[in-house]
Coordinates of C-alpha atoms in Angstrom, one line a residue:
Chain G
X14 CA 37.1 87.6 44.3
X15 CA 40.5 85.8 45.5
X16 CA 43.4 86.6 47.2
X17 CA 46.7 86.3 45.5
X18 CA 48.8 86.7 48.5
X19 CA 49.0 87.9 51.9
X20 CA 52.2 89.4 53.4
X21 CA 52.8 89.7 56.8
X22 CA 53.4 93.9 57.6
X23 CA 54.2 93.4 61.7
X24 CA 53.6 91.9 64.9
X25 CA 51.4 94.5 67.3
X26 CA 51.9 95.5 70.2
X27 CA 48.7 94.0 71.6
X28 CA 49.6 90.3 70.5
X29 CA 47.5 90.9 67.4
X30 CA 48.9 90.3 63.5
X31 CA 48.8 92.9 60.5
X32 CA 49.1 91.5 57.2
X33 CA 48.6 93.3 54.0
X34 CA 46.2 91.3 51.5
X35 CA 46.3 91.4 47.5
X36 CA 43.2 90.4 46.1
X37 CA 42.7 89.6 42.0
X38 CA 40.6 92.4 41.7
X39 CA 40.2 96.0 42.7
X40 CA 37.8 96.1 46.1
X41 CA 34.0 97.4 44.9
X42 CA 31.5 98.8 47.4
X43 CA 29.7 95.6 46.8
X44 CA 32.4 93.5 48.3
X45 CA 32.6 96.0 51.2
X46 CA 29.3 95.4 52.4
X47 CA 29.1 91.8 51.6
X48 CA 32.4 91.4 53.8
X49 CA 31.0 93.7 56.0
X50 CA 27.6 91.6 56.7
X51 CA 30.0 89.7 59.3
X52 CA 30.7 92.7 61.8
X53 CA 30.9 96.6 62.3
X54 CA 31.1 98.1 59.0
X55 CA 32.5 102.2 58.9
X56 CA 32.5 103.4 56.1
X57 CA 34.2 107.1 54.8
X58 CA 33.0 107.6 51.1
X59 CA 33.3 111.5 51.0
X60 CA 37.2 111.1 51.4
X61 CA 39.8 111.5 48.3
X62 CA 39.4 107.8 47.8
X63 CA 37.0 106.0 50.1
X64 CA 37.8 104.1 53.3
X65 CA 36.4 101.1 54.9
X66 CA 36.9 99.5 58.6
X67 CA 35.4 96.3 59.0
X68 CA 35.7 95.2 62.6
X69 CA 34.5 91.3 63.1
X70 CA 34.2 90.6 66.6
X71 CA 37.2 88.3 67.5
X72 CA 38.3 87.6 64.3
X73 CA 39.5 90.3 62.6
X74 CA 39.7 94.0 61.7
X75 CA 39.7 94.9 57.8
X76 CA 40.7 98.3 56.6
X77 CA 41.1 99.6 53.0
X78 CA 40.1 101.9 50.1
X79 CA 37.6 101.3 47.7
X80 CA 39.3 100.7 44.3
X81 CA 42.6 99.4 45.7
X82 CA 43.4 95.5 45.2
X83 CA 44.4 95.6 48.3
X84 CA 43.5 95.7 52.0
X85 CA 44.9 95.4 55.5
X86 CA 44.0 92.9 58.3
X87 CA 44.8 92.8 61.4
X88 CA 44.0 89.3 62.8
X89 CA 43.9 88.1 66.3
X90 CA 46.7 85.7 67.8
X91 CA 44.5 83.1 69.6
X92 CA 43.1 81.9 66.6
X93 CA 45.1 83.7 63.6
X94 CA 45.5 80.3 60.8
X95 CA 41.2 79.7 61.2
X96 CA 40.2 84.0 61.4
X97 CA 42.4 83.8 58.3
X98 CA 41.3 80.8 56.9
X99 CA 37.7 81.7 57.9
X100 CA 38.1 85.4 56.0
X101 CA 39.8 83.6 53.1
X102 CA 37.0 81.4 52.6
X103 CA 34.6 84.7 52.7
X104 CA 36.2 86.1 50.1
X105 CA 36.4 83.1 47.4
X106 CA 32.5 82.8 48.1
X107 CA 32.2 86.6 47.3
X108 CA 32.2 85.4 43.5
X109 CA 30.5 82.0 44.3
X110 CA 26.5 82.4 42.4
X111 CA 24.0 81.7 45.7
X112 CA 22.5 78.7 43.5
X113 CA 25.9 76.9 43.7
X114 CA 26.0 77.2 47.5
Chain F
X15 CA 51.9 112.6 46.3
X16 CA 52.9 114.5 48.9
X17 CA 55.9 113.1 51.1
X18 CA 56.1 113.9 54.9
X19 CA 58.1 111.5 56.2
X20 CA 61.6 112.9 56.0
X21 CA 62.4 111.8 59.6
X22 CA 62.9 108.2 58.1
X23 CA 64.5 109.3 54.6
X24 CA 64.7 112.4 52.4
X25 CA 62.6 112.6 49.6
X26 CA 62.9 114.7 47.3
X27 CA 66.7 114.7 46.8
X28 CA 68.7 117.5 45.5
X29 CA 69.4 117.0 41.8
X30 CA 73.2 117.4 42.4
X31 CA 72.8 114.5 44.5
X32 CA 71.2 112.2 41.4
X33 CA 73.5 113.3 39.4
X34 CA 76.8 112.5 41.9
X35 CA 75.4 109.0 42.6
X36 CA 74.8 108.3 38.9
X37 CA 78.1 109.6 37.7
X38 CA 79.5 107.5 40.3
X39 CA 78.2 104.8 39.0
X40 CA 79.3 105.3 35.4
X41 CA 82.6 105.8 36.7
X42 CA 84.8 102.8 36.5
X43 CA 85.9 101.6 40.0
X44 CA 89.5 101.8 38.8
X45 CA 90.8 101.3 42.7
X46 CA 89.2 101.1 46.2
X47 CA 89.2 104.3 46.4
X48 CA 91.9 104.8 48.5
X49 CA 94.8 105.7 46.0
X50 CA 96.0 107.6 43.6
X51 CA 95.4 111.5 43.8
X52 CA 93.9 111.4 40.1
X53 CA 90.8 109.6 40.8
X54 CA 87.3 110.8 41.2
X55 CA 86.5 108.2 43.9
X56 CA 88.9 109.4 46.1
X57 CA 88.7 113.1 45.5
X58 CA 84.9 112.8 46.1
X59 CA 85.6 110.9 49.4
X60 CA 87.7 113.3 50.6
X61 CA 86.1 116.0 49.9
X62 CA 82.9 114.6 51.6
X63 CA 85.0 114.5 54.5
X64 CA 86.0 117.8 54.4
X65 CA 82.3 118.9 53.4
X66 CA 81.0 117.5 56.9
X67 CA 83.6 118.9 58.7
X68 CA 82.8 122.4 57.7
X69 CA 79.2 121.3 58.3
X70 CA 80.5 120.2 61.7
X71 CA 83.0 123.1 62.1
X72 CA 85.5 120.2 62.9
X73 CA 89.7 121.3 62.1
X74 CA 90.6 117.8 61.0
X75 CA 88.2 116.0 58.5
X76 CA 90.1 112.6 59.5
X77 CA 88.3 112.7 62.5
X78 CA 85.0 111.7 60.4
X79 CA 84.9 108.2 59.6
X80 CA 81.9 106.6 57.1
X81 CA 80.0 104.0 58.1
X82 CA 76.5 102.3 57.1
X83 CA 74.2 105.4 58.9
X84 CA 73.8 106.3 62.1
X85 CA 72.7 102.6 63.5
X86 CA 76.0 101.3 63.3
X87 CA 77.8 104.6 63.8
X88 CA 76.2 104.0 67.0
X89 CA 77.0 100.9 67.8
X90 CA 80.9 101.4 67.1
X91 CA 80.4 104.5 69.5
X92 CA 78.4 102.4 72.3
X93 CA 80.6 98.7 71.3
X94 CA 84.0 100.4 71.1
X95 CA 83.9 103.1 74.0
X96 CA 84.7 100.5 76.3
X97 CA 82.0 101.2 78.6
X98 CA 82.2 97.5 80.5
X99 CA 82.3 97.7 84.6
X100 CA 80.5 101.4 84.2
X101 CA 77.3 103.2 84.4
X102 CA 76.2 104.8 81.6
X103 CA 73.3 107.7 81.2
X104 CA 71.2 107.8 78.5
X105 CA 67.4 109.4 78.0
X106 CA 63.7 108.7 77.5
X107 CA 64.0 110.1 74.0
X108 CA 66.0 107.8 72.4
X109 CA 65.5 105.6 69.2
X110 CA 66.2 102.2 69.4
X111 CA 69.5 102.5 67.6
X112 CA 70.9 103.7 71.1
X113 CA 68.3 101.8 74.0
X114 CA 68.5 98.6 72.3
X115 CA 73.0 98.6 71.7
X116 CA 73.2 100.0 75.7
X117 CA 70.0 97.6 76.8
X118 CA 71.8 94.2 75.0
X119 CA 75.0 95.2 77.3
X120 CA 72.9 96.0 80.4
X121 CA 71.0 92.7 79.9
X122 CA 74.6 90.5 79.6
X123 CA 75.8 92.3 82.9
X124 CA 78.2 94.8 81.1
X125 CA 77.0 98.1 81.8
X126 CA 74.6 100.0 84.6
X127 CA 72.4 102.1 83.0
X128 CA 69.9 105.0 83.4
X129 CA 67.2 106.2 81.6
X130 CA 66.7 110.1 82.5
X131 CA 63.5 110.7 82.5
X132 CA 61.6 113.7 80.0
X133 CA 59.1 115.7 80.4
X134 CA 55.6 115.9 78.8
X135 CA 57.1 117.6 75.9
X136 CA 59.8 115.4 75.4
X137 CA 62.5 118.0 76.9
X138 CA 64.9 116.2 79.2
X139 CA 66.9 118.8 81.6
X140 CA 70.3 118.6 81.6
X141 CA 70.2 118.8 85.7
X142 CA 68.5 115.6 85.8
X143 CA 71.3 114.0 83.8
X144 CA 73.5 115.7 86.2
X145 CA 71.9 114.4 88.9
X146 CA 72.7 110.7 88.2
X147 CA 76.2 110.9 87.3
X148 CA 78.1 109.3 90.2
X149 CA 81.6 108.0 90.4
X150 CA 80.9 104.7 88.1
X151 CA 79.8 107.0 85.3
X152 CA 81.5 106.4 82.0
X153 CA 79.3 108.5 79.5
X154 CA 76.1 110.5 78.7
X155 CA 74.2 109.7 75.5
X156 CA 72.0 111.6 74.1
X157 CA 69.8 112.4 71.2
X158 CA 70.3 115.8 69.9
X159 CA 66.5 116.0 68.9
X160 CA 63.9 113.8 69.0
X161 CA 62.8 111.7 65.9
X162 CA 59.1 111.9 67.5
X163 CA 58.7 115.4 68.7
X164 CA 61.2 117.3 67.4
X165 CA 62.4 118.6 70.3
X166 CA 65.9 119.4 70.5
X167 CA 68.1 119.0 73.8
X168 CA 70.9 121.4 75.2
X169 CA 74.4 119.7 73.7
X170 CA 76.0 122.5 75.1
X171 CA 74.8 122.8 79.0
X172 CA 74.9 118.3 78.4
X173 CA 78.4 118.5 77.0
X174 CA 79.9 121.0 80.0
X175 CA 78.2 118.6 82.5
X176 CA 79.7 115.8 81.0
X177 CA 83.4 117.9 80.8
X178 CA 83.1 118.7 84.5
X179 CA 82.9 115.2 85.0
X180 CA 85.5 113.6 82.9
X181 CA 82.8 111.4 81.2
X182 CA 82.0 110.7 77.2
X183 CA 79.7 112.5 75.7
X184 CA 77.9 110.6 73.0
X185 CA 75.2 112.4 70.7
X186 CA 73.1 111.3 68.5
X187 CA 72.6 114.0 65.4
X188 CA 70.4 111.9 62.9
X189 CA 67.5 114.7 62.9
X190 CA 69.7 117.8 63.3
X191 CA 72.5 117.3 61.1
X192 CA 71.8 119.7 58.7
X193 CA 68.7 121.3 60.2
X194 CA 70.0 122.3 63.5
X195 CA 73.7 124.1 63.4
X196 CA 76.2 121.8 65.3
X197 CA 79.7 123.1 66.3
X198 CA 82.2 120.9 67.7
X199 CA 84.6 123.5 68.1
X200 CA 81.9 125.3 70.6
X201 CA 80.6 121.9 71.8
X202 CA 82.7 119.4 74.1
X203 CA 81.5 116.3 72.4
X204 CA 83.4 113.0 72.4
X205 CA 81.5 110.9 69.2
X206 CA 78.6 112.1 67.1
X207 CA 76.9 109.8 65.1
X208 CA 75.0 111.5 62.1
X209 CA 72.6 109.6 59.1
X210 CA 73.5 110.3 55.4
X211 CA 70.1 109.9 54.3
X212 CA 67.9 112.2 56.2
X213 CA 69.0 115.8 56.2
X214 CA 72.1 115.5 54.5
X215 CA 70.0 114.7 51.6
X216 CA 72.5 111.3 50.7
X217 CA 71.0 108.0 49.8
X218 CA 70.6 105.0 52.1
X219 CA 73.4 103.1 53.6
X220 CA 75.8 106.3 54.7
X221 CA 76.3 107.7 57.4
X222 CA 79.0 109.0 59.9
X223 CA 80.5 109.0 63.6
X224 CA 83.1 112.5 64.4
X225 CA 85.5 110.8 67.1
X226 CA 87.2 114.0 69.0
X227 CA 90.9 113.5 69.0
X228 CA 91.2 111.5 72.3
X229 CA 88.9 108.9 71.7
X230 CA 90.9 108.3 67.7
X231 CA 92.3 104.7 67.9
X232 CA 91.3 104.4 71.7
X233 CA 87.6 103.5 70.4
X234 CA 87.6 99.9 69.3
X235 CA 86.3 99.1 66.0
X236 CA 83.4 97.6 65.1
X237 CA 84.9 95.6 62.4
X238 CA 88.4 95.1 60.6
X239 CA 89.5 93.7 57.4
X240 CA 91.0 94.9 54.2
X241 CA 91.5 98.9 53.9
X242 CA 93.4 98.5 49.9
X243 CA 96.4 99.8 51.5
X244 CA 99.2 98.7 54.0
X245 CA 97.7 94.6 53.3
X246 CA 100.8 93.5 54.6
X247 CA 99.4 93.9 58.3
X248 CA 97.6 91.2 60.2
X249 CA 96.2 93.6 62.2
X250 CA 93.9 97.0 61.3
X251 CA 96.1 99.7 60.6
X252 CA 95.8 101.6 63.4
X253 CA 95.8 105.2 61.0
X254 CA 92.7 107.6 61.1
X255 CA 90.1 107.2 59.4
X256 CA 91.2 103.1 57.9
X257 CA 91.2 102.2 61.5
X258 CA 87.1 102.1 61.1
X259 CA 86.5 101.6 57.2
X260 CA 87.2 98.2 56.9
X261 CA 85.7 96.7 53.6
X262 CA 84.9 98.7 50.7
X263 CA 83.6 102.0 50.8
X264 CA 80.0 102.5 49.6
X265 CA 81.8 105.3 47.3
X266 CA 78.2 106.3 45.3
X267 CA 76.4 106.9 48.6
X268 CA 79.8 108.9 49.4
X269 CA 79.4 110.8 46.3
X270 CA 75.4 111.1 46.8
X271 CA 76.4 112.7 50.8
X272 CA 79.0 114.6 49.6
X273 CA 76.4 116.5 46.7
X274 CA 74.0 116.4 49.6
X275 CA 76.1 118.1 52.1
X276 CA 76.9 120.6 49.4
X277 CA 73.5 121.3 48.4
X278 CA 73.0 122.2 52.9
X279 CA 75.9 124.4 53.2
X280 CA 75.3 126.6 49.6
X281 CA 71.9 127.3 51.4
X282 CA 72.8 127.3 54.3
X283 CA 71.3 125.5 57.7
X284 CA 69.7 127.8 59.0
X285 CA 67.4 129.0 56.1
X286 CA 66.8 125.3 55.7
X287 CA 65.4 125.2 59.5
X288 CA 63.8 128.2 59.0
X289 CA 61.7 126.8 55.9
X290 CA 60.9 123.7 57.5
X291 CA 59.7 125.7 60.9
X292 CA 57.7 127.7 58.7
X293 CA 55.8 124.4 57.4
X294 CA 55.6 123.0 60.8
X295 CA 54.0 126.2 62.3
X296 CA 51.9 126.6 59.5
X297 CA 50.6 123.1 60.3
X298 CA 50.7 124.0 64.4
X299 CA 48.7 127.0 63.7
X300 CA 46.1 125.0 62.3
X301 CA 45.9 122.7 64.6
X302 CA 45.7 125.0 67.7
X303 CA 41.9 125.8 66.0
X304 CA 41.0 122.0 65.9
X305 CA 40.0 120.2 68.7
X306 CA 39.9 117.1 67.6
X307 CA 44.0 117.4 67.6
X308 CA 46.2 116.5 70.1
X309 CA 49.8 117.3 69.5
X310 CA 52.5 115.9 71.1
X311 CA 55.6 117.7 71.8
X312 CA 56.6 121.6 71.7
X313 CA 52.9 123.4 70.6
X314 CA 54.5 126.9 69.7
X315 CA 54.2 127.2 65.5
X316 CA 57.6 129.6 66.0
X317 CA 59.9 127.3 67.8
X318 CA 59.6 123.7 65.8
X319 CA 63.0 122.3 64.9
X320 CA 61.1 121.0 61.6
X321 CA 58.6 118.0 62.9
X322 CA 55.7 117.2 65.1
X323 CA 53.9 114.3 66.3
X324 CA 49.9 114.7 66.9
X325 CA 46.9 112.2 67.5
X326 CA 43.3 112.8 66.2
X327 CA 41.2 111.8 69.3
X328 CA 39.1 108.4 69.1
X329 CA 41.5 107.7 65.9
X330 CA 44.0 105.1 66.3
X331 CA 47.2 106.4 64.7
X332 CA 47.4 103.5 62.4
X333 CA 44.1 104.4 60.8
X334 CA 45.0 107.6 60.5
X335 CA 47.9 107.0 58.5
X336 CA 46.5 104.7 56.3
X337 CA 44.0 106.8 55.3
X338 CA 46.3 109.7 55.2
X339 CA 48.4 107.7 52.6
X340 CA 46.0 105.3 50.6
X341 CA 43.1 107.8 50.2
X342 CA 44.8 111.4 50.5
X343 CA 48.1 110.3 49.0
X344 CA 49.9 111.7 51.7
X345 CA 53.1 110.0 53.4
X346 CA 53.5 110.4 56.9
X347 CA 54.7 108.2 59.9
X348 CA 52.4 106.3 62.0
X349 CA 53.3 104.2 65.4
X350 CA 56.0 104.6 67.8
X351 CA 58.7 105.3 65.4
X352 CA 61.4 103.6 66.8
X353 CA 61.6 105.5 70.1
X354 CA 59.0 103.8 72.8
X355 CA 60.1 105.4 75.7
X356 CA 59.0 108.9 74.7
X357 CA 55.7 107.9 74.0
X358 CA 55.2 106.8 77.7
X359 CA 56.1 110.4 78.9
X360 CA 53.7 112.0 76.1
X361 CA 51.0 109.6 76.6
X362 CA 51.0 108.4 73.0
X363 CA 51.9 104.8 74.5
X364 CA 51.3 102.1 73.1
X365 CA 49.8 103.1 70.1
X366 CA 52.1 106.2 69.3
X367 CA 51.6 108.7 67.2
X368 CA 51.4 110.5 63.6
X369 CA 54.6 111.8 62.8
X370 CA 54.8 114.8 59.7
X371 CA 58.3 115.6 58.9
X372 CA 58.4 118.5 56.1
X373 CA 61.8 118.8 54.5
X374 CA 63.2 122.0 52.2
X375 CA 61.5 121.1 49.3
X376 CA 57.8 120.9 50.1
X377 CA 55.2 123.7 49.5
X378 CA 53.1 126.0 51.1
X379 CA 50.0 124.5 49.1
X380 CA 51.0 121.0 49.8
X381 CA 51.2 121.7 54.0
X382 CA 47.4 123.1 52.9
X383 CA 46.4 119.9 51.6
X384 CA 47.5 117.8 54.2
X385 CA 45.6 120.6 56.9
X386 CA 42.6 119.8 54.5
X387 CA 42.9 116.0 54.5
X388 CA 43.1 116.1 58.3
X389 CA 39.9 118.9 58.8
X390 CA 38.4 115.7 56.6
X391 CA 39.4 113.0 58.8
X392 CA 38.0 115.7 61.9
X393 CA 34.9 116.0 60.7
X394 CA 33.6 112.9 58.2
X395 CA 31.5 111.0 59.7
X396 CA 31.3 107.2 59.0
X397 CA 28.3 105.6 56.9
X398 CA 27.8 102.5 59.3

């Protein structure tokens, strides 16, 4: 899995960042709960199209739908560039085979 | 998809609407629009003039000048009523498009200003905007109804308190202009600033401001510049309406209004509030059953004005809107909308709230899914 691009949505009201993430593939249950190894995973798959909230303690809070290529983040101010850096870096080793790590 | 979001911009539009703004656009631009009693452009802009003020029940359609939408109708009113060395009285209800114009001139020293206070339904009293006028007091501005409750304020007891004490009266109609019946004839109001796009079923980047016969050419303009006629003046030719359409006209979202405004008056206003109240009590009704709901604003299914802000409890609105629209395909409004303020007197602050906002055109069956989709959200329980 990559990301593509990632657009900033808005600033919060609470300091924090949203920014919409595309990713080069469609998001798979799989990918949920690897991303959701790193924090407090909720997931909803009994809705229309499932959603997931992925809340990483200080970094950042991840919320999307199973099947889109995209996803929403909401990262923290004190430390945005490394929790996005850091969640970037996640992702790419989604694909990465655990013998080349 | 279902659309709910017609507080922020019609969707869908009536088809004599498409088809104005398309002919429009196949039509050569032989002129500005501004001569010539052969041409469509200026027929059609005329006659949306004349459309709003029957809408409006206003004598002299001149008195309606177009501008980009309600934002900078507003700020012509608020810019141009020379308000400097004055107090001003405005209310917690307000969008940004009116706290943030009188704010920026309270901020550089221009203007006194205070914020009347509304209660936990988002009602403000007109005696409470009464009791702040003192002798300093240039003008009352108000919203007509609220773009987070719904809730819809009383122009007339407002504009008689205003009359009584020689001050402007300002409104702001971009939610009830053509959902809520306005008369100026009835209604002592100085400048109304209305949105194209909303309930007058036009396209974005229209929109009006009425300026009652005193204030005409006494308001300063926002802007001059070329008006296609009389270009041997330096100076804005000081003629109603030119005096406030400097530039080009956007003619297709003229022609877009004009079919809009048509489509509200052939069915009139108030079966078109009366549908949308029956979606938003259909909704209320519902909700009244759930506890998980807490809705903001006016709770009784029989006296909505046609939208309705709610919470689901221990669900941040933002959530709730995303899952609303990405796995229910369901568009609503989610956050503060514009008008912070209110939320502090509803308790939706800071996060704000879920706004639904039915128009004309949506269904029984489709105000049944969205009820479904939110029983869903009440009840699902997350898979940690």
């Amino acid at each position: 899995m990559n990301i593509i691009k990632i657009k900033e949505i808005e600033d919060c009201f609470d300091g924090s960042f949203i920014k919409e993430v595309l990713f080069d593939e469609a998001v798979t249950e799989d990918f949920m709960h690897y991303i959701g190894q790193t924090g407090e995973l909720e997931y909803f798959p009994n809705f229309a199209r499932p959603f997931y909230k992925i809340h990483a303690p200080g970094k950042y809070i991840l919320k999307g739908v199973i099947g889109n290529q995209t996803a929403r983040i909401i990262l923290y101010r004190h430390n945005i560039q490394q929790c996005e850096q850091s969640f970037a870096e996640q992702v790419i080793n989604f694909n990465t085979p655990i013998t080349a790590k | 998809m279902i659309y709910l979001n017609n507080a922020a911009s019609s969707f869908p539009k009536p088809k004599g609407v498409i088809e104005a703004a398309d002919t429009n656009l196949k039509t050569p631009p032989f002129h500005s629009g501004r001569v010539g009693f052969e041409l469509q452009s200026e027929d059609t802009i005329e006659l949306c003039r004349q459309n709003l003020a029957r809408l409006f029940n206003v004598d002299n359609p001149q008195s309606i000048v177009f501008t980009s939408g309600a934002t900078e109708s507003l700020n012509l009113a608020i810019k141009g009523a020379r308000l400097e060395g004055g107090h001003v009285i405005t209310t917690a209800i307000e969008h940004n498009s009116i706290l943030r114009p009188l704010t920026t001139l309270k901020e550089v020293g221009l203007i006194e200003l205070t914020i009347v206070d509304c209660d936990s339904n988002g009602y403000v009293n007109p005696q409470s905007i009464a009791d702040q006028i003192r002798d300093e007091t240039k003008a009352i501005i108000v919203n007509h109804c609220s773009n987070v409750t719904g809730t819809a304020l009383d122009l007339k007891a407002i504009s008689d308190i205003a009359r009584a004490a020689g001050v402007l009266f300002i409104v702001d109609a971009s939610q009830s202009a053509g959902v809520i019946p306005i008369d100026l004839s009835s209604c002592a109001i100085d400048l109304l600033a209305f949105a194209g796009h909303k309930s007058l079923y036009g396209i974005p980047g229209i929109g009006g401001l009425y300026i009652t016969e005193k204030m005409q050419l006494e308001l300063e303009p926002l802007k001059v510049g070329g008006t296609g006629i009389r270009s041997d003046l330096l100076t804005q030719p000081k003629e109603m309406p030119l005096y406030y359409e400097a530039g080009t006209l956007n003619t297709t979202a003229i022609a877009a209004l004009n079919a809009g405004v048509e489509y509200v008056l052939s069915t009139g206003v108030e079966n078109i509030y009366n549908a949308r109240k029956n979606l938003c009590g259909r909704i209320l009704t519902q909700f009244a059953q759930m506890q998980q709901i807490v809705v903001y604003g006016n709770k009784n299914p029989n006296e909505s004005t046609g939208l309705l802000s709610f919470n689901i409890k221990d669900m941040p609105p933002a959530d709730t809107g995303y899952i609303l629209e990405n796995s229910f395909d369901i568009i609503i409004r989610s956050g503060l909308h514009c008008a912070p303020l209110i939320h502090k007197a509803l308790g939706s602050y800071p996060q704000g709230s879920i706004r639904v906002s039915p128009s004309v055109f949506n269904t029984d069956q489709e105000i049944e899914c969205f009820i479904d989709a939110i029983e869903q959200l009440c009840t699902a329980g997350a898979v940690l």
